[in-house]
Coordinates of C-alpha atoms in Angstrom, one line a residue:
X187 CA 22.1 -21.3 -8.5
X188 CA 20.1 -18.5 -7.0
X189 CA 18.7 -16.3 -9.1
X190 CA 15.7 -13.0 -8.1
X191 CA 12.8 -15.2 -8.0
X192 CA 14.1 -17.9 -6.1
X193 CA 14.7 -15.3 -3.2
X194 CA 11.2 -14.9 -2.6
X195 CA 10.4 -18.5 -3.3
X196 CA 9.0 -19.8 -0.1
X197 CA 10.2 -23.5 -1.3
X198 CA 13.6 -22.1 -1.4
X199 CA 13.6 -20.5 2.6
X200 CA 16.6 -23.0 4.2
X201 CA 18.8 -23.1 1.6
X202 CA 21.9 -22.0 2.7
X203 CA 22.1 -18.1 3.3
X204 CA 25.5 -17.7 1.0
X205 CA 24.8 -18.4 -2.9
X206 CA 26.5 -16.7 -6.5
X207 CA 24.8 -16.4 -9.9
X208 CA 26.6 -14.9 -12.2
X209 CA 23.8 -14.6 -14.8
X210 CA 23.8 -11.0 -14.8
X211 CA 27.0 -9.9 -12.5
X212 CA 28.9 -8.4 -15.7
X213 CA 25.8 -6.3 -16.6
X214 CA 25.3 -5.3 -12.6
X215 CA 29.1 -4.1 -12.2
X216 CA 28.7 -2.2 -15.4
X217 CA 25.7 -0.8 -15.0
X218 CA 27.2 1.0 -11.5
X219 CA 30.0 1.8 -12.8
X220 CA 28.8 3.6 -15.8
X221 CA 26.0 5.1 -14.2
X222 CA 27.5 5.7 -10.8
X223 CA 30.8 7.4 -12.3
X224 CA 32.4 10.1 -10.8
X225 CA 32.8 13.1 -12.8
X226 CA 36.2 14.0 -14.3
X227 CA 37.0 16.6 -10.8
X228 CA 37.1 12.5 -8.9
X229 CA 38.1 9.5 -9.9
X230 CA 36.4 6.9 -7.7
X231 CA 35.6 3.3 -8.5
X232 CA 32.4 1.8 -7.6
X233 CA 33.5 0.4 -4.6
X234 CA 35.0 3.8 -3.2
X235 CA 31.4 5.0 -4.7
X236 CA 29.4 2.9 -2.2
X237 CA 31.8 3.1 0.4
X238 CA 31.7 6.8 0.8
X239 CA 27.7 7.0 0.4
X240 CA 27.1 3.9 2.9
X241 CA 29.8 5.7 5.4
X242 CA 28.3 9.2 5.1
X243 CA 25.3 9.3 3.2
X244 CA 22.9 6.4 4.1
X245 CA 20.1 7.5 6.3
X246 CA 21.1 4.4 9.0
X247 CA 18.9 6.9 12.0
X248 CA 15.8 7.0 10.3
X249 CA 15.9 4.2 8.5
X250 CA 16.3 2.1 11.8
X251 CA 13.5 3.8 13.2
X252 CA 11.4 3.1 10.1
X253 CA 11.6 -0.6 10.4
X254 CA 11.6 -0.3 14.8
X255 CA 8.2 0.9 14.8
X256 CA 8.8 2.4 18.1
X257 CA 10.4 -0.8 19.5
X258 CA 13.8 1.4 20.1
X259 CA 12.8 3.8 22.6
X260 CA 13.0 3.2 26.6
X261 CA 8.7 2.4 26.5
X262 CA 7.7 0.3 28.7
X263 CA 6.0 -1.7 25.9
X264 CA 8.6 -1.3 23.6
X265 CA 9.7 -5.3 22.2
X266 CA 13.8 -4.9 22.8
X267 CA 14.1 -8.0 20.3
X268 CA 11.7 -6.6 17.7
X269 CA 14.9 -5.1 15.0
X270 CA 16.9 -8.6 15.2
X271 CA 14.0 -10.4 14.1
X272 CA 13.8 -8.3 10.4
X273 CA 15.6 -10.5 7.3
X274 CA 18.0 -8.3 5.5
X275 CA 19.2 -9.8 2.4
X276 CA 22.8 -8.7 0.6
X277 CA 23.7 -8.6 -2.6
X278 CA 27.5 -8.6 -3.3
X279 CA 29.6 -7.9 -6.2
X280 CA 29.6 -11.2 -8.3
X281 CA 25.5 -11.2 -7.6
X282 CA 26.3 -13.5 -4.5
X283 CA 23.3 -13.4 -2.3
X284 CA 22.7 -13.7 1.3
X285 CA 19.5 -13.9 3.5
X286 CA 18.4 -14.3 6.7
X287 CA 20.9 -11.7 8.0
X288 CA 19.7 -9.9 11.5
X289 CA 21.5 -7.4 13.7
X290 CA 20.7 -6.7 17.1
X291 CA 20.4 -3.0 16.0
X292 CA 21.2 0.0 14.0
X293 CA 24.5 0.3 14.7
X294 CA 25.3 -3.2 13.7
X295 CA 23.4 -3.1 10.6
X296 CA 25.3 0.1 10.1
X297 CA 28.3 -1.6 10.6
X298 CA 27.7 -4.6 8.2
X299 CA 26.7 -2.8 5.4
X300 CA 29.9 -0.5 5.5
X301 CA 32.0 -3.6 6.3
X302 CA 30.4 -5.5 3.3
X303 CA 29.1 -2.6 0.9
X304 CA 26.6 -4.7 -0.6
X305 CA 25.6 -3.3 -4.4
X306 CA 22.0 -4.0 -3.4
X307 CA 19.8 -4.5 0.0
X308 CA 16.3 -6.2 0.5
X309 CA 14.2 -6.3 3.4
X310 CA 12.0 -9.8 3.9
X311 CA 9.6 -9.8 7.1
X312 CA 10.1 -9.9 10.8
X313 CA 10.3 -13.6 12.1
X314 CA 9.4 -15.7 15.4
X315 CA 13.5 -15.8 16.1
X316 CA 16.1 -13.9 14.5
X317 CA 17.0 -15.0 11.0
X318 CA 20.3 -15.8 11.6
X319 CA 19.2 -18.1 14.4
X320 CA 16.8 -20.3 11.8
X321 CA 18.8 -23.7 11.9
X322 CA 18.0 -23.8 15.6
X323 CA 14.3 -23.7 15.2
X324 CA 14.9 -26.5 12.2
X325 CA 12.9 -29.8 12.7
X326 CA 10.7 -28.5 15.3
X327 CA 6.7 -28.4 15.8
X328 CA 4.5 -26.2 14.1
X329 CA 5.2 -23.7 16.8
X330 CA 8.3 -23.4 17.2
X331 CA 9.1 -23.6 13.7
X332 CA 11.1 -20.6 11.8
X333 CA 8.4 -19.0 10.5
X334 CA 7.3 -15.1 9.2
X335 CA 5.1 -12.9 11.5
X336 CA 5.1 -9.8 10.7
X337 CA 5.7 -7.7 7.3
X338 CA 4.9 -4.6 5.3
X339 CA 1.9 -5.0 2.6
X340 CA 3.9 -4.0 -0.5
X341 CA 3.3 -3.3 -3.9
X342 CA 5.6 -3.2 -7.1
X343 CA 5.0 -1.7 -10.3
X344 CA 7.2 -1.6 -13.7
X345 CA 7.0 0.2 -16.4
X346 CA 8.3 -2.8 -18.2
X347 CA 4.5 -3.7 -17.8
X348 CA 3.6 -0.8 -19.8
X349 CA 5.8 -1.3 -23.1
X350 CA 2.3 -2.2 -25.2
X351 CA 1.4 1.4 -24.1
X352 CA 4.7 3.2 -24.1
X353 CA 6.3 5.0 -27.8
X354 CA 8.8 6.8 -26.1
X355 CA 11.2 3.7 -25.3
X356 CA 11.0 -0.1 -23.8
X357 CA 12.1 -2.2 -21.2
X358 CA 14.6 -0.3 -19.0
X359 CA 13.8 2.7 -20.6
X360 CA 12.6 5.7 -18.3
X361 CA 11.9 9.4 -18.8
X362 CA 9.6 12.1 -18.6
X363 CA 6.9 10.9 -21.1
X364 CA 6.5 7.8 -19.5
X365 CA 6.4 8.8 -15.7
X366 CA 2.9 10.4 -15.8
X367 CA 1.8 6.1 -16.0
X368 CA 3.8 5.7 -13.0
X369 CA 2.3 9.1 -11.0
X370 CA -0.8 7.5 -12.2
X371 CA -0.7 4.3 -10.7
X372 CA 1.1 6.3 -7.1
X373 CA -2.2 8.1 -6.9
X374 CA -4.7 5.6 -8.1
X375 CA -3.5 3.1 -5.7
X376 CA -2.9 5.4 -2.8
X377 CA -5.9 6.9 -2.7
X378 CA -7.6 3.6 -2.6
X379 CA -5.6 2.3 0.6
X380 CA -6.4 5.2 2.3
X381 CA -10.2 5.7 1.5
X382 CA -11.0 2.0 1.1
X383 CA -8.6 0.5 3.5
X384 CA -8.1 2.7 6.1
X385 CA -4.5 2.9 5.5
X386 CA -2.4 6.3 6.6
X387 CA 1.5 5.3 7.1
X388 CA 2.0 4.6 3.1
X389 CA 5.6 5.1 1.8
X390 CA 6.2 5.4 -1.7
X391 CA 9.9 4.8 -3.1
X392 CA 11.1 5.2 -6.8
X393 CA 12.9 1.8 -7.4
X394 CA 16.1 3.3 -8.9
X395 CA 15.4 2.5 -12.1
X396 CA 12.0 1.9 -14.5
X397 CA 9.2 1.5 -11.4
X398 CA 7.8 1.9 -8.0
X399 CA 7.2 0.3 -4.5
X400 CA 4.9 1.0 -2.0
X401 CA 5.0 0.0 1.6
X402 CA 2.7 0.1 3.8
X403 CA 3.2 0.1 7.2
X404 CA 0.4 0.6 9.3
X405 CA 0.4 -1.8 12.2
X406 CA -2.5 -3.9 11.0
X407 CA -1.4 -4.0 7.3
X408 CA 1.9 -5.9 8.7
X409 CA -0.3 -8.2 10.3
X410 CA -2.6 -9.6 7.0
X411 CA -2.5 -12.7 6.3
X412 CA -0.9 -13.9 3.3
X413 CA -4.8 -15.1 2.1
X414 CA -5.7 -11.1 3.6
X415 CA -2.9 -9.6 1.6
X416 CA -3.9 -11.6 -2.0
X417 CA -7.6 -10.3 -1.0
X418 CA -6.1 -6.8 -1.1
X419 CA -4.3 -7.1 -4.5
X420 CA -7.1 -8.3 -5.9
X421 CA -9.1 -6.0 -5.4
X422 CA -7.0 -3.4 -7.1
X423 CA -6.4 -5.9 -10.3
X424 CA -8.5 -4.7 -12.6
X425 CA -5.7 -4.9 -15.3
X426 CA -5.5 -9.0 -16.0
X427 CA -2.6 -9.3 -18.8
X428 CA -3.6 -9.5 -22.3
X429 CA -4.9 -11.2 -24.9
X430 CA -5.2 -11.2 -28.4
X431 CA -3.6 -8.4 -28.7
X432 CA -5.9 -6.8 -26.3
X433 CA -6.1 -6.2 -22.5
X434 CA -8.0 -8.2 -20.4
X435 CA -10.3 -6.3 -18.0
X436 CA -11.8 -7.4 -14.6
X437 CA -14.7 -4.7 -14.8
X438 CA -18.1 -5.3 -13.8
X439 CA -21.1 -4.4 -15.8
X440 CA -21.8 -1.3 -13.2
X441 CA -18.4 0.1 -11.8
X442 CA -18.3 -0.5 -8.2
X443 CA -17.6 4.0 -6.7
X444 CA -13.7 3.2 -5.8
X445 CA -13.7 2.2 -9.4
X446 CA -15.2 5.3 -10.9
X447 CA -13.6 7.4 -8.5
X448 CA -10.1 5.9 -10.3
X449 CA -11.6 6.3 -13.9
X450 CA -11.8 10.1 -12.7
X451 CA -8.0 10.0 -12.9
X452 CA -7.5 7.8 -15.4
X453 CA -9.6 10.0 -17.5
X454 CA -7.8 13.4 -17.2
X455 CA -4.0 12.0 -17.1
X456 CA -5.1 9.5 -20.2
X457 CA -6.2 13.0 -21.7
X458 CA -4.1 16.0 -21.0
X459 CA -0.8 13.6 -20.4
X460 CA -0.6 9.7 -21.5
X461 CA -2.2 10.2 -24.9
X462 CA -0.2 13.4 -26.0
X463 CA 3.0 12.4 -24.7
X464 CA 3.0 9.1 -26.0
X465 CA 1.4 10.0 -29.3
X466 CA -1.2 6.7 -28.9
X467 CA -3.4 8.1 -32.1
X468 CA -0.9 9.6 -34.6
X469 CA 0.2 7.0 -36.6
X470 CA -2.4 3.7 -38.1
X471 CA -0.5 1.0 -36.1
X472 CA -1.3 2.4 -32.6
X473 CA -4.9 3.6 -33.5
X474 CA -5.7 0.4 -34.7
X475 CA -4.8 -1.4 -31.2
X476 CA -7.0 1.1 -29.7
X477 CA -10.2 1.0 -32.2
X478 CA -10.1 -2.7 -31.3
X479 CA -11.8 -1.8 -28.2
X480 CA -15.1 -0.3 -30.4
X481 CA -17.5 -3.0 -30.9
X482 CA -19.3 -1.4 -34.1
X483 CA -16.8 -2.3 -36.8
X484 CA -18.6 0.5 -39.0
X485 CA -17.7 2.6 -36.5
X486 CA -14.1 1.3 -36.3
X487 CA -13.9 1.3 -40.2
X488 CA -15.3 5.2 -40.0
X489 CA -13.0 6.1 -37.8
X490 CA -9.6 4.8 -39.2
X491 CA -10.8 5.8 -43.2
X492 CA -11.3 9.1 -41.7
X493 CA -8.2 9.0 -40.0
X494 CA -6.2 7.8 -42.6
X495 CA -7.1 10.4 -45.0
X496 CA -5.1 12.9 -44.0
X497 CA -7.4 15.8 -44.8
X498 CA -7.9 16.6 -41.8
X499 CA -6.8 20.7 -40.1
X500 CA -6.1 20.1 -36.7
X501 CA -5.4 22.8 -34.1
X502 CA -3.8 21.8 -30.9
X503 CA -2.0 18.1 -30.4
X504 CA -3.6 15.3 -32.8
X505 CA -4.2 12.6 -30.2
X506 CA -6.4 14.8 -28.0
X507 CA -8.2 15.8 -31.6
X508 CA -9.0 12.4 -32.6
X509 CA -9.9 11.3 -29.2
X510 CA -12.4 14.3 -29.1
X511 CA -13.5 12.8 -32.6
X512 CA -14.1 9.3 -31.2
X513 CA -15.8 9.8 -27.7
X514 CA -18.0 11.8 -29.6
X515 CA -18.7 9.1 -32.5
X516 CA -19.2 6.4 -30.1
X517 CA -21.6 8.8 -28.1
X518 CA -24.0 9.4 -31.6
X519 CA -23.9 5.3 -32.3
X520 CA -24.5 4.5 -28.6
X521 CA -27.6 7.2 -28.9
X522 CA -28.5 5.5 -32.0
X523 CA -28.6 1.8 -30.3
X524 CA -30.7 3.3 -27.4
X525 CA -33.7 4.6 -29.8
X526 CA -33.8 1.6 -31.3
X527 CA -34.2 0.2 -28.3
X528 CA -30.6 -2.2 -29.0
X529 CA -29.9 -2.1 -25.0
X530 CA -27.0 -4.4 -25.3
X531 CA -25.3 -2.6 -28.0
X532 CA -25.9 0.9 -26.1
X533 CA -24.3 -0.5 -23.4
X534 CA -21.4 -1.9 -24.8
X535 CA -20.7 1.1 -26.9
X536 CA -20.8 3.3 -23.3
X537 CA -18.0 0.9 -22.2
X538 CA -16.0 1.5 -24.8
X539 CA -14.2 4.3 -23.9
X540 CA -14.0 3.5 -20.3
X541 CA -12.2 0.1 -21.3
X542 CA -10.0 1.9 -23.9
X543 CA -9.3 4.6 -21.0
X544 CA -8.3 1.5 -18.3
X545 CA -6.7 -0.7 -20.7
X546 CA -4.3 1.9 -20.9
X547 CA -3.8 3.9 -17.8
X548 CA -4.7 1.9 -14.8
X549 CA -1.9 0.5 -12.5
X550 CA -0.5 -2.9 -13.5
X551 CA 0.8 -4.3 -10.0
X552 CA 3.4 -6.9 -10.2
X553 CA 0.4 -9.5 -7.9
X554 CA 3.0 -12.2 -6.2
X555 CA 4.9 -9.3 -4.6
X556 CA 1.8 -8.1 -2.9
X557 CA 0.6 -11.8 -2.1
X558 CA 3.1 -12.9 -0.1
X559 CA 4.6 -12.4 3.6
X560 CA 8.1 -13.4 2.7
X561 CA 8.3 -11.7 -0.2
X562 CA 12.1 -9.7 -0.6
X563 CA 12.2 -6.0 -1.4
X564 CA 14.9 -3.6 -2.3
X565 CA 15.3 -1.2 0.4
X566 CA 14.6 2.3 0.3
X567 CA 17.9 4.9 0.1
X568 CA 19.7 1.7 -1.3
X569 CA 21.5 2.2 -5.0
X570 CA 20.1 0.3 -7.8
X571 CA 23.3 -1.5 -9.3
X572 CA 22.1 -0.8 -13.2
X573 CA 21.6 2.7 -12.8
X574 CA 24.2 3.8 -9.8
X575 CA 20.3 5.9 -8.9
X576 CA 19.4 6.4 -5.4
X577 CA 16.2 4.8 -4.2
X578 CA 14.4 7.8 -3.2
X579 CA 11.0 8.4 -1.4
X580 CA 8.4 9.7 -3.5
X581 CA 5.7 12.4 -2.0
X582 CA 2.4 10.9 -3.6
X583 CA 0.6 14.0 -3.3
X584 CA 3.6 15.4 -6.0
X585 CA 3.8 12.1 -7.8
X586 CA 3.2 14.2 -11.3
X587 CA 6.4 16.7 -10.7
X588 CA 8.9 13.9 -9.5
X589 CA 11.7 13.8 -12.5
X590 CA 13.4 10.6 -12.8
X591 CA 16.0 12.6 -14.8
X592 CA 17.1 14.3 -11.3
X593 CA 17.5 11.6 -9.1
X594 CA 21.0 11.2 -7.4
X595 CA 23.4 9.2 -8.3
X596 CA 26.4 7.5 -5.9
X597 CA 29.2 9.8 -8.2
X598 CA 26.5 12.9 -8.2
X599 CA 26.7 12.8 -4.5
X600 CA 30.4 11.8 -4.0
X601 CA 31.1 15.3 -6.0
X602 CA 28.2 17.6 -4.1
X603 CA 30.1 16.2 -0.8
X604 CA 33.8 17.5 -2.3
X605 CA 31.7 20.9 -2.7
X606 CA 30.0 21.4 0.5
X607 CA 31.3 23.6 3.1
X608 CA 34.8 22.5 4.4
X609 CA 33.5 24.5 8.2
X610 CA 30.1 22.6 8.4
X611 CA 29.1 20.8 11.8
X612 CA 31.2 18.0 12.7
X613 CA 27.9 16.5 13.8
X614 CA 24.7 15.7 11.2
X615 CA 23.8 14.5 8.3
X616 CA 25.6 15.3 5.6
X617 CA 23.0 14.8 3.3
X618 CA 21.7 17.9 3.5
X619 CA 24.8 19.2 1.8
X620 CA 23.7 17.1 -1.7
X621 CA 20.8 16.5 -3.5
X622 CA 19.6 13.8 -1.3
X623 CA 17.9 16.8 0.8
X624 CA 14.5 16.9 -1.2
X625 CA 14.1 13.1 -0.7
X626 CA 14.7 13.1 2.8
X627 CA 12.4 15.6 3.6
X628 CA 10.1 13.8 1.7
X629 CA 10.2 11.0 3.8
X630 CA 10.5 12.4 6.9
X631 CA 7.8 14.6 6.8
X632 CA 5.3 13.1 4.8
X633 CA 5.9 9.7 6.4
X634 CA 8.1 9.1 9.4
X635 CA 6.9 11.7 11.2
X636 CA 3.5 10.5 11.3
X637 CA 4.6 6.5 12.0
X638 CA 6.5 7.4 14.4
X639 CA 3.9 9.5 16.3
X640 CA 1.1 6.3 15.8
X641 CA 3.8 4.1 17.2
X642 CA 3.7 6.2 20.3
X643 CA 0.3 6.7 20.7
X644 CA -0.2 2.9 19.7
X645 CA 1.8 2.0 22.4
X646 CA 0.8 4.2 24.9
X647 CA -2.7 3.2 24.1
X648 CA -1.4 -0.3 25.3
X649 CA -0.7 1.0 28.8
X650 CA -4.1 2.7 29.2
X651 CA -5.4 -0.6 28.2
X652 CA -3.4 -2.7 30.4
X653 CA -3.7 0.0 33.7
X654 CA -7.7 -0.3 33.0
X655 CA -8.1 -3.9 33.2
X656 CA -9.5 -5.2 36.0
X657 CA -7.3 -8.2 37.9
X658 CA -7.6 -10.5 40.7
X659 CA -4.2 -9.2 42.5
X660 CA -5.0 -7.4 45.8

């Protein structure tokens, strides 16, 4: 039986490409249908649902260009076999999965997916051969053996991760007070792949239902290692699981600058946003999983009798008011342990808040997906088959005004079609008549655009190279 983690199980890579599961297939169909159904002016199943957005709704142009890095123009150092080497995985109604598919290019990827209107596509890596060619390559030397090359550094992050910090709901539970986490962890992370790393071609994608990917698609990044790409994750894995009730925190005893540059973030959201909206200090059982992070159990035992007392007038929101009240306790008691010379105890009380502030707020990344070459994941523009939601590109820089609540669904989109102009072009995309618009200019312009251009340049670059070097021919 196949089931999501044995797709990116590198054990599992020539099993055969064709398997069912049905241990969720009755909760998938629902979900689609429920979420993806048509208002009362259609009546479409899910099937017609898909059908209509894969046939006139699915970005097939720029997406092919996405993932051809240049490789589908007339260049002269354009690779004509680059697409057919991506895996595509399908996922059919009855949850029956199958890998390794390649296509020779757009339009025959365009062609499968409206022929087989799979519920849910993943992208795996680019490959020696093409996928579909694997069994050919079977039994062969080390170097000629089917084998990943090539492949975006991703990231994946879940607000499932976050149900010790979130009030407002749990496990596939989504909304506004919630989000800022998510916008938190968008900019934390991106700012570090660009500043630290170098990075600029970063696409961010809202995974349909409860989290976010990143890809990033610089032409170095798809070349790590799998040992280069666990080096990166690691480095942004401060957040270690938990403990004891308690999060577990790879922090060193002075903050290394991309580390206090996050805690500037963290800081702010954790203040004006994240402690407000999900009310983190208003009732005993919450505070208590935060004083745990005081070392001074007088302080602690201060704090919650003065707390619990209720006598307290409070103008404004309560959480920020008691957070005022204990940065500003811990401060006096880490003054105190300073004059009497307690260096240890000063030092630890400092920390406190910081800890508090990053147990809380900084990004949980979801590690294998990051560590890992062959590692599946769901395509942008694809429908997530729980929620009928489009996945749809996120502009980092706006991360904090994204609304989950207004992302498209398959039967949203279906009806904004029946509305748009009956004498619009024959020819173009007919997502500009829906809400798909904002999305797509989102990801055009704040990341294809710029790929596309470095692909040129990259590859022009290669010609300079190539006209400059010296050679023996007279």
């Amino acid at each position: 039986m196949a089931s999501a983690a044995g797709l990116n199980d590198p054990g599992k890579m020539e099993e055969e490409p064709e398997e069912r599961t049905n241990s969720e297939s009755g909760a998938a169909e629902e979900g689609l249908a429920a979420a993806g159904s048509a208002p009362k002016s259609t009546s479409f199943s899910k099937d017609e649902l898909l059908r209509i957005y894969y046939g006139r709704l699915f970005p097939f142009d720029d997406f092919a260009k996405w993932l051809s890095y240049g490789n589908d123009s007339k260049h002269p150092k354009a690779d004509a076999g680059f697409f057919q080497r991506r895996e595509f995985c399908f996922t059919l109604e009855g949850d029956i999965f199958i890998r390794y598919q390649s296509f020779k290019d757009k339009a025959e990827l365009q062609a499968a997916v409206n022929s087989r209107q799979p519920a849910k596509i993943d992208i795996g890596p680019l490959y020696n051969v093409p996928p579909q060619r694997r069994s050919a390559y079977s039994g062969l030397g080390s170097e000629r053996a089917f084998a990943p090359v090539e492949r975006e550094l991703v990231f994946d992050i879940d607000l499932t991760d976050y149900d010790d910090v979130r009030t407002c709901g749990k496990e596939g539970h989504i909304c506004s007070s919630c989000w800022p986490l998510m916008a938190l962890a968008i900019q934390v992370l991106d700012q570090g792949l660009r500043e630290d790393f170098g990075f600029q071609h970063v696409l961010w994608v809202y995974s349909g239902r409860r989290g976010v990917h990143a890809w990033v698609c610089d032409a170095r990044a798809r070349r790590l290692t799998d040992d280069q790409r666990s080096a990166i994750a690691t480095y942004f894995a401060i957040y270690k699981g938990q403990e004891n009730g308690a999060v577990k925190l790879a922090l060193t005893q002075t903050m290394h600058p991309s580390v206090q540059r996050a805690y500037t973030m963290l800081e702010e959201a954790w203040r004006e946003r994240i402690l407000p909206e999900q009310h983190l200090l208003e009732d005993e059982e919450h505070w208590h999983s935060i004083l745990k992070y005081i070392p001074d159990e007088d302080l602690r035992e201060k704090l919650c009798g003065r707390w619990s007392s209720g006598r307290q007038m409070v103008e404004g929101d309560i959480n920020t008011f008691r957070w005022l009240d204990l940065t500003a306790e811990v401060e006096k008691a880490r003054a105190s342990a300073q004059r009497s010379k307690d260096f240890s105890g000063a030092h630890s009380l400092r920390r406190a808040c910081e800890e508090i502030v990053f147990a809380h707020a900084y990004p949980r990344l979801d590690m294998e997906v990051s560590k890992k070459m062959n590692h599946l994941l769901k395509a942008p523009f694809c429908i997530h088959p729980k929620t009928g939601k489009v996945c749809v590109p996120i502009d980092p820089a706006a991360a904090n005004e994204f609304d989950v609540d207004a992302v498209p669904t398959t039967s949203q989109l279906v009806a904004e079609l029946d509305a748009a102009p009956a004498d619009r072009p024959a020819k173009g995309s007919d997502w500009q008549y829906t809400s798909m618009a904002g999305a797509m200019q989102s990801f055009q312009t704040c990341f294809l655009e710029g790929l596309l251009a470095a692909n040129k340049a990259h590859m022009n670059s290669q010609v300079q190279s190539a006209v400059s070097t010296p050679t023996l021919a007279w």
